[in-house]
Short mmCIF file of C-alpha atoms in Angstrom, two decimals:
data_model
loop_
_atom_site.label_atom_id
_atom_site.label_comp_id
_atom_site.label_asym_id
_atom_site.label_seq_id
_atom_site.Cartn_x
_atom_site.Cartn_y
_atom_site.Cartn_z
CA MET A 323 5.09 -45.89 -4.41
CA GLU A 324 2.76 -43.47 -6.13
CA VAL A 325 0.81 -43.13 -2.84
CA VAL A 326 4.16 -42.25 -0.95
CA ALA A 327 5.10 -39.74 -3.62
CA LEU A 328 1.50 -38.15 -3.48
CA ILE A 329 1.93 -37.89 0.26
CA LEU A 330 5.10 -36.11 0.07
CA LEU A 331 4.02 -33.89 -2.73
CA LEU A 332 0.80 -32.72 -0.97
CA PRO A 333 2.54 -30.26 1.57
CA ALA A 334 4.31 -28.65 -1.56
CA PHE A 335 0.94 -28.30 -3.44
CA TYR A 336 -0.55 -26.50 -0.37
CA LEU A 337 2.61 -24.30 0.12
CA ALA A 338 2.54 -23.23 -3.47
CA ALA A 339 -1.09 -22.53 -3.54
CA ASP A 340 -0.77 -20.25 -0.40
CA LEU A 341 2.38 -18.65 -1.71
CA ILE A 342 0.71 -17.70 -5.11
CA HIS A 343 -2.53 -16.74 -3.82
CA ARG A 344 -2.00 -15.36 -0.32
CA TRP A 345 1.48 -13.83 -0.39
CA MET A 346 1.13 -12.69 -4.09
CA GLY A 347 -2.64 -12.48 -4.40
CA VAL A 348 -2.62 -13.66 -8.03
CA GLY A 349 -6.19 -13.68 -9.34
CA SER A 350 -7.61 -11.79 -6.22
CA ILE A 351 -8.84 -8.21 -5.46
CA ALA A 352 -6.07 -6.46 -3.49
CA TRP A 353 -6.27 -2.82 -4.61
CA GLY A 354 -8.53 -0.64 -6.84
CA SER A 355 -7.67 2.07 -9.47
CA ARG A 356 -4.39 3.99 -8.69
CA SER A 357 -5.67 7.01 -10.42
CA SER A 358 -8.53 7.56 -8.00
CA PRO A 359 -8.35 8.72 -4.37
CA LYS A 360 -10.96 6.22 -3.28
CA ILE A 361 -9.95 3.62 -0.82
CA ALA A 362 -11.62 0.91 0.93
CA LEU A 363 -11.75 0.24 4.85
CA THR A 364 -12.45 -3.37 5.59
CA PHE A 365 -12.87 -5.06 8.92
CA ASP A 366 -12.53 -8.73 9.54
CA ASP A 367 -13.81 -11.15 12.21
CA GLY A 368 -17.03 -9.37 13.28
CA PRO A 369 -19.59 -8.44 14.49
CA SER A 370 -18.34 -8.20 18.04
CA THR A 371 -18.89 -6.14 21.14
CA HIS A 372 -16.75 -3.49 19.29
CA THR A 373 -18.90 -3.24 16.43
CA GLN A 374 -21.07 -0.51 17.70
CA ALA A 375 -17.99 1.64 18.57
CA ILE A 376 -16.72 1.09 15.04
CA LEU A 377 -19.99 2.16 13.53
CA GLU A 378 -20.25 5.22 15.57
CA ARG A 379 -16.82 6.39 14.54
CA LEU A 380 -17.67 5.63 10.76
CA ARG A 381 -21.00 7.59 11.16
CA GLN A 382 -19.32 10.47 12.82
CA HIS A 383 -16.99 11.10 9.78
CA GLY A 384 -19.30 10.03 7.05
CA VAL A 385 -17.61 6.84 5.96
CA LYS A 386 -18.90 3.81 4.40
CA ALA A 387 -16.88 0.48 4.90
CA THR A 388 -16.98 -3.32 4.24
CA PHE A 389 -17.38 -5.87 7.06
CA PHE A 390 -16.09 -9.43 6.35
CA VAL A 391 -18.22 -11.20 9.10
CA LEU A 392 -18.06 -14.63 10.38
CA GLY A 393 -21.09 -16.89 10.27
CA SER A 394 -20.79 -17.85 13.96
CA GLN A 395 -20.50 -14.17 15.02
CA ALA A 396 -23.43 -13.12 12.80
CA GLN A 397 -25.61 -15.70 14.43
CA LYS A 398 -24.61 -14.49 17.91
CA TYR A 399 -25.12 -10.88 17.11
CA PRO A 400 -28.14 -10.74 14.47
CA GLU A 401 -29.05 -7.22 15.71
CA LEU A 402 -25.68 -5.76 14.83
CA MET A 403 -25.75 -7.44 11.37
CA GLU A 404 -29.08 -5.43 10.87
CA ARG A 405 -27.42 -2.41 12.07
CA ILE A 406 -24.44 -2.66 9.72
CA ARG A 407 -26.73 -3.06 6.79
CA ALA A 408 -29.08 -0.20 8.07
CA GLU A 409 -26.34 2.23 7.94
CA GLY A 410 -25.25 1.37 4.48
CA HIS A 411 -22.07 -0.65 4.93
CA GLN A 412 -21.10 -3.75 2.79
CA ILE A 413 -21.34 -7.24 4.31
CA GLU A 414 -19.09 -9.97 2.83
CA SER A 415 -18.00 -13.43 3.97
CA HIS A 416 -15.05 -14.36 6.15
CA GLY A 417 -16.27 -17.84 6.66
CA GLN A 418 -18.25 -19.51 9.19
CA VAL A 419 -15.55 -19.75 11.65
CA HIS A 420 -12.24 -18.30 12.00
CA ARG A 421 -10.05 -21.40 11.11
CA PRO A 422 -7.09 -21.49 8.71
CA ALA A 423 -8.05 -23.27 5.43
CA PHE A 424 -5.04 -25.55 6.00
CA PHE A 425 -7.24 -27.36 8.74
CA LEU A 426 -10.44 -27.77 6.70
CA TRP A 427 -11.37 -30.59 4.29
CA PRO A 428 -12.48 -29.24 0.79
CA TRP A 429 -16.24 -29.80 1.64
CA GLN A 430 -15.72 -27.79 4.94
CA GLU A 431 -13.91 -25.05 3.07
CA ALA A 432 -16.84 -24.96 0.49
CA ARG A 433 -19.27 -24.33 3.44
CA GLN A 434 -16.83 -21.75 4.82
CA ILE A 435 -16.96 -19.88 1.67
CA ARG A 436 -20.81 -19.88 1.37
CA ALA A 437 -21.43 -18.94 4.95
CA ILE A 438 -22.38 -15.35 4.30
CA PRO A 439 -24.06 -14.29 0.98
CA GLY A 440 -22.29 -11.69 -1.08
CA ARG A 441 -19.71 -10.86 -3.87
CA PHE A 442 -16.43 -11.59 -2.08
CA TYR A 443 -14.84 -13.93 0.35
CA ARG A 444 -11.90 -13.34 2.47
CA PRO A 445 -10.38 -16.34 4.00
CA PRO A 446 -9.20 -16.26 7.54
CA HIS A 447 -5.58 -14.91 7.67
CA GLY A 448 -5.81 -14.88 3.87
CA ILE A 449 -4.63 -18.49 3.83
CA HIS A 450 -5.36 -20.60 0.71
CA THR A 451 -5.25 -24.16 -0.14
CA PRO A 452 -5.19 -25.69 -3.62
CA PHE A 453 -8.87 -25.90 -3.63
CA THR A 454 -9.70 -22.32 -2.32
CA ARG A 455 -9.89 -20.41 -5.68
CA TRP A 456 -12.03 -23.29 -7.39
CA LEU A 457 -14.36 -23.43 -4.48
CA THR A 458 -14.74 -19.73 -4.36
CA LYS A 459 -15.29 -19.51 -8.18
CA ALA A 460 -17.88 -22.29 -7.82
CA ALA A 461 -19.63 -20.18 -5.15
CA GLY A 462 -19.91 -17.14 -7.51
CA LYS A 463 -17.64 -15.28 -5.26
CA GLN A 464 -14.28 -13.38 -5.63
CA ILE A 465 -11.36 -13.41 -3.21
CA ALA A 466 -10.57 -10.12 -1.71
CA LEU A 467 -7.29 -9.43 0.04
CA TRP A 468 -5.67 -6.14 1.04
CA ASP A 469 -2.62 -3.97 0.13
CA VAL A 470 -2.24 -2.01 3.48
CA GLU A 471 -2.29 -4.11 6.65
CA SER A 472 -3.16 -2.14 9.80
CA LYS A 473 -1.46 -4.54 12.26
CA ASP A 474 -4.23 -3.69 14.77
CA TRP A 475 -3.69 -7.26 16.18
CA THR A 476 -0.26 -6.43 17.52
CA LYS A 477 0.63 -4.60 20.90
CA GLN A 478 2.27 -1.60 19.13
CA ASP A 479 1.46 2.01 19.83
CA PRO A 480 -1.83 2.68 18.04
CA GLN A 481 -0.63 6.05 16.98
CA ALA A 482 2.56 4.65 15.40
CA LEU A 483 0.19 1.97 13.62
CA ALA A 484 -1.96 4.79 12.37
CA ARG A 485 1.05 6.74 11.07
CA ARG A 486 2.15 3.56 9.26
CA ILE A 487 -1.21 3.23 7.65
CA LEU A 488 -1.23 6.87 6.25
CA VAL A 489 2.44 6.45 4.98
CA TRP A 490 1.60 3.20 2.96
CA CYS A 491 -2.03 4.14 1.91
CA LYS A 492 -2.23 4.85 -1.88
CA PRO A 493 -5.05 5.56 -4.28
CA GLY A 494 -7.13 2.51 -4.48
CA SER A 495 -5.88 0.91 -1.34
CA ILE A 496 -7.65 -1.72 0.52
CA VAL A 497 -7.10 -1.41 4.24
CA LEU A 498 -7.21 -4.45 6.57
CA LEU A 499 -8.63 -3.63 9.98
CA HIS A 500 -10.47 -5.85 12.62
CA ASP A 501 -13.88 -5.81 14.28
CA ASN A 502 -12.78 -7.94 17.10
CA ASP A 503 -12.78 -7.23 20.95
CA GLN A 504 -9.53 -8.94 21.36
CA PHE A 505 -8.00 -6.18 19.31
CA PRO A 506 -8.66 -3.01 21.14
CA GLN A 507 -6.00 -1.09 19.14
CA THR A 508 -8.53 -0.81 16.16
CA LEU A 509 -10.81 1.95 17.85
CA ALA A 510 -7.66 4.00 18.83
CA ILE A 511 -6.31 3.70 15.16
CA LEU A 512 -9.56 4.78 13.70
CA ASP A 513 -9.70 7.80 15.84
CA GLU A 514 -6.46 8.85 14.14
CA ILE A 515 -6.98 7.80 10.54
CA LEU A 516 -10.38 8.80 10.00
CA PRO A 517 -10.19 12.54 10.23
CA ARG A 518 -6.64 12.50 8.62
CA LEU A 519 -7.65 10.39 5.51
CA LYS A 520 -10.35 13.01 4.54
CA GLU A 521 -7.90 15.94 5.24
CA LEU A 522 -5.39 14.50 3.00
CA GLY A 523 -7.80 14.05 0.20
CA TYR A 524 -8.75 10.32 0.39
CA GLN A 525 -12.30 9.20 -0.20
CA PRO A 526 -13.09 6.02 1.84
CA VAL A 527 -15.69 3.99 0.23
CA ARG A 528 -17.35 0.43 0.16
CA LEU A 529 -15.36 -2.10 -1.56
CA ASP A 530 -17.95 -2.58 -4.34
CA GLU A 531 -17.35 1.19 -5.12
CA LEU A 532 -13.77 0.68 -6.02
CA GLU A 533 -12.78 0.02 -9.56
CA THR A 534 -11.13 -3.23 -9.07
CA ARG A 535 -9.90 -6.37 -11.17
CA PRO A 536 -8.01 -9.58 -10.36
CA LEU A 537 -4.26 -9.18 -10.07
CA THR A 538 -2.02 -10.40 -12.79
CA TRP A 539 1.29 -12.45 -12.09
CA ARG A 540 3.21 -9.03 -12.35
CA GLU A 541 1.01 -7.42 -10.01
CA GLY A 542 1.38 -10.35 -7.75
CA LEU A 543 5.10 -9.79 -7.68
CA MET A 544 4.24 -6.09 -6.89
CA ARG A 545 2.29 -7.32 -3.96
CA ALA A 546 4.90 -9.74 -2.87
CA SER A 547 7.57 -7.03 -2.73
CA GLN A 548 5.63 -4.66 -0.43
CA GLY A 549 7.41 -6.09 2.57
CA GLY A 550 10.78 -5.47 1.15
CA HIS A 551 9.87 -2.00 0.22
CA GLU A 552 8.74 -1.22 3.77
CA ARG A 553 12.04 -2.70 5.05
CA TYR A 554 14.08 -0.53 2.67
CA PHE A 555 12.27 2.53 4.00
CA ILE A 556 12.96 1.73 7.54
CA LYS A 557 16.56 0.74 6.94
CA ASN A 558 17.47 3.89 4.86
CA LYS A 559 15.17 6.31 6.82
CA VAL A 560 13.15 7.22 3.68
CA GLU A 561 10.59 10.09 4.35
CA ARG A 562 7.52 10.69 2.16
CA LEU A 563 7.08 14.53 1.25
CA GLY A 564 3.45 14.74 2.12
CA LEU A 565 1.00 12.01 2.83
CA GLY A 566 -1.60 12.73 0.28
CA PRO A 567 -2.98 10.36 -2.33
CA PHE A 568 -0.65 11.60 -5.14
CA ASP A 569 2.34 12.87 -3.20
CA TYR A 570 4.93 10.82 -4.94
CA LEU A 571 8.18 12.26 -3.67
CA ALA A 572 10.29 10.95 -0.76
CA VAL A 573 13.91 11.53 0.38
CA SER A 574 16.41 9.76 2.50
CA PRO A 575 19.57 11.22 4.28
CA CYS A 576 22.95 10.08 3.00
CA ALA A 577 26.51 11.03 1.90
CA PHE A 578 26.54 12.44 -1.77
CA PRO A 579 28.08 9.49 -3.78
CA GLY A 580 29.48 11.83 -6.40
CA PRO A 581 31.01 12.52 -8.80
CA SER A 582 31.67 15.99 -7.10
CA GLN A 583 29.77 18.91 -8.56
CA PRO A 584 29.87 22.66 -8.28
CA GLY A 585 28.42 23.51 -4.98
CA LEU A 586 28.09 19.62 -3.91
CA GLN A 587 31.19 17.61 -3.15
CA LYS A 588 31.44 13.73 -2.79
CA GLY A 589 30.85 12.64 0.75
CA GLU A 590 28.97 15.61 1.90
CA PRO A 591 25.70 15.26 3.69
CA SER A 592 22.65 15.40 1.24
CA LEU A 593 19.12 14.02 0.54
CA GLU A 594 18.55 11.43 -2.06
CA VAL A 595 15.25 11.84 -4.02
CA HIS A 596 12.90 8.94 -4.56
CA LEU A 597 9.99 8.74 -6.91
CA ASP A 598 6.99 6.43 -5.96
CA SER A 599 6.84 3.73 -8.60
CA VAL A 600 3.04 2.84 -7.66
CA ARG A 601 1.54 6.22 -7.96
CA THR A 602 3.54 7.75 -10.80
CA PRO A 603 2.24 5.39 -13.61
CA ALA A 604 -1.27 6.38 -13.00
CA MET A 605 -0.41 10.18 -12.90
CA THR A 606 -0.87 12.70 -15.75
CA GLN A 607 2.18 15.01 -16.72
CA ILE A 608 0.23 17.93 -15.15
CA GLN A 609 -0.26 15.96 -11.86
CA LEU A 610 3.48 15.04 -11.71
CA LEU A 611 4.34 18.65 -12.22
CA ARG A 612 1.75 19.89 -9.62
CA GLU A 613 2.62 17.32 -6.96
CA GLY A 614 6.28 17.60 -7.53
CA ARG A 615 6.24 21.39 -6.88
CA LYS A 616 4.36 20.78 -3.65
CA GLY A 617 6.83 18.01 -2.55
CA PHE A 618 9.88 20.33 -3.22
CA THR A 619 8.23 23.21 -1.56
CA LEU A 620 7.79 21.08 1.64
CA LEU A 621 11.20 19.88 1.32
CA ALA A 622 12.74 23.33 1.30
CA GLU A 623 11.37 24.05 4.71
CA TYR A 624 13.05 20.79 5.97
CA VAL A 625 16.46 21.58 4.27
CA GLN A 626 16.31 25.18 5.81
CA SER A 627 15.93 23.86 9.35
CA ASN A 628 18.83 21.29 8.89
CA PRO A 629 21.86 23.32 7.96
CA GLU A 630 24.12 20.25 7.56
CA ILE A 631 22.33 19.21 4.31
CA ARG A 632 24.52 20.38 1.45
CA GLY A 633 22.23 19.36 -1.57
CA ILE A 634 19.55 17.27 -3.21
CA TRP A 635 20.21 14.58 -5.82
CA GLY A 636 19.00 11.49 -7.78
CA ILE A 637 20.42 9.15 -10.14
CA SER A 638 17.95 7.56 -12.58
CA GLN A 639 17.10 7.16 -16.30
CA ALA A 640 14.12 9.66 -15.36
CA ALA A 641 16.64 12.24 -13.98
CA ALA A 642 16.16 14.55 -16.87
CA GLY A 643 12.75 15.17 -15.61
CA LEU A 644 14.32 16.88 -12.59
CA ARG A 645 15.38 19.70 -14.85
CA VAL A 646 11.92 21.31 -14.88
CA PHE A 647 12.26 21.56 -11.05
CA GLY A 648 15.62 23.50 -11.45
CA PHE A 649 18.04 20.63 -10.88
CA HIS A 650 21.42 20.32 -12.94
CA LEU A 651 22.20 17.23 -14.84
CA ALA A 652 25.56 15.45 -15.01
CA PRO A 653 27.01 12.22 -16.27
CA VAL A 654 27.71 9.34 -13.71
CA THR A 655 30.23 6.75 -13.49
CA PHE A 656 29.78 3.37 -15.48
CA LEU A 657 28.95 1.34 -12.35
CA GLN A 658 26.44 3.94 -11.21
CA ARG A 659 24.84 3.75 -14.72
CA LEU A 660 24.82 -0.05 -14.59
CA ILE A 661 23.27 -0.28 -11.31
CA SER A 662 20.56 2.45 -11.94
CA GLY A 663 19.83 1.12 -15.43
CA THR A 664 19.31 -2.42 -14.05
CA ALA A 665 17.05 -1.06 -11.30
CA SER A 666 15.19 1.08 -13.73
CA ALA A 667 14.50 -1.69 -16.14
CA TRP A 668 13.16 -3.92 -13.31
CA PHE A 669 10.91 -1.10 -12.10
CA LEU A 670 9.69 -0.14 -15.56
CA TRP A 671 8.49 -3.72 -16.05
CA LEU A 672 7.07 -4.38 -12.53
CA TYR A 673 5.22 -1.36 -12.35
CA ARG A 674 4.53 -0.25 -15.82
CA GLY A 675 4.64 -3.53 -17.67
CA GLU A 676 7.26 -2.14 -20.26
CA LEU A 677 10.06 -4.15 -21.36
CA PRO A 678 13.54 -2.63 -21.70
CA ARG A 679 14.12 -0.58 -24.86
CA ARG A 680 17.42 0.57 -26.42
CA SER A 681 15.75 4.02 -26.76
CA LEU A 682 15.51 4.64 -23.13
CA PRO A 683 17.95 7.40 -21.82
CA SER A 684 21.02 6.49 -19.91
CA ALA A 685 21.10 7.17 -16.15
CA LEU A 686 21.95 10.81 -15.16
CA LEU A 687 22.69 12.56 -12.05
CA GLY A 688 20.16 15.24 -11.24
CA TYR A 689 21.40 17.46 -8.32
CA SER A 690 20.70 20.83 -6.65
CA PRO A 691 23.10 22.39 -4.26
CA ARG A 692 21.64 23.68 -0.94
CA GLU A 693 21.83 27.36 -1.69
CA GLU A 694 20.22 27.13 -5.23
CA PHE A 695 17.50 24.81 -3.96
CA LEU A 696 16.52 27.16 -1.06
CA ALA A 697 16.64 30.14 -3.40
CA ARG A 698 14.27 28.42 -5.83
CA TRP A 699 11.83 26.69 -3.39
CA LEU A 700 11.87 28.52 -0.13
CA LYS A 701 10.19 31.61 -1.73
CA LYS A 702 7.36 29.25 -2.96
CA ALA A 703 7.10 27.89 0.45
CA LYS A 704 6.70 31.39 2.11
CA ALA A 705 4.56 32.92 -0.68
CA PRO A 706 1.03 33.64 0.37
CA GLU A 707 -1.68 31.77 -1.58
CA ASN A 708 -3.56 33.96 -4.29
CA PRO A 709 -7.08 35.04 -3.12
CA GLN A 710 -9.76 32.98 -4.79
#
């Protein structure tokens, strides 16, 4: 009976290990400091016949990256391994062969982890067994995952994939790409993102140059919620106001939910303001003010070109902060206050680690009618820059 029970429980142990350590990433490296514009581009599966083309693009843009290589490929292309090292890139282990850990005995997985010397190990597909973390620690390594997946292994349009990377890249991000001749999308994606990342203010570096630490359980929940966050953006047509490292404002089109206010009536076409819960905790008050002004200046140009938009608004416990940007404040209904307060309490804990407090302000409506918003921000958008 005990043997039967163990056999039945074994799949549950494997599933739990993969859920906690791959999907959530608890205990792994998945991103760096959110207060620095440094990010790490990482390439799995190589070296390959695409390695030289990847290296040429990285060299052209002065970018250093990290290659998680396979032992079998390293043996096949020793000259490419030497070239990766010679050009100053970091080399880490992706195992001996690209086989999911589910299909390896523990002693085989141990050999996988030790296939390539280095500080980090990235399991193929990120898949974990109940033994992966113990074996990695025994090898003196750290699991390295990611927080931005390029999806270069799909057949999607590479320009759309590049745009997606730029939208979801954040300070400290670890971007997953591939050095694999079966995925031709990667080269086209690099052609798009390498110049843009630097233009936007990001600093691509090697993984060992990021300020990293293992994810806590709370941060694991943050990582697990990323897919839902992206689906929410798509469903509600949320657009970021700027793609720079610290651009924290986004808006989505909707009918103004009310209560009706002077210059903005319930049901009128409007834009809801969203604040980035990942970026803002790591930003100073001066940064928040500067980047907020930049975001609303960009938004003014969009509002001017869309005359159907009658106002800008947001409901939050942090709505009082919109006053500095010229927004009016107004009370909300009990239901709006309840929904916003519950959401704010969750996000405060998830992204800041703060527990609910009675001293927190009640949710308020911050709003700006179209004419007032344009009068304040369109002049800033058109104003010439001061000479240096």
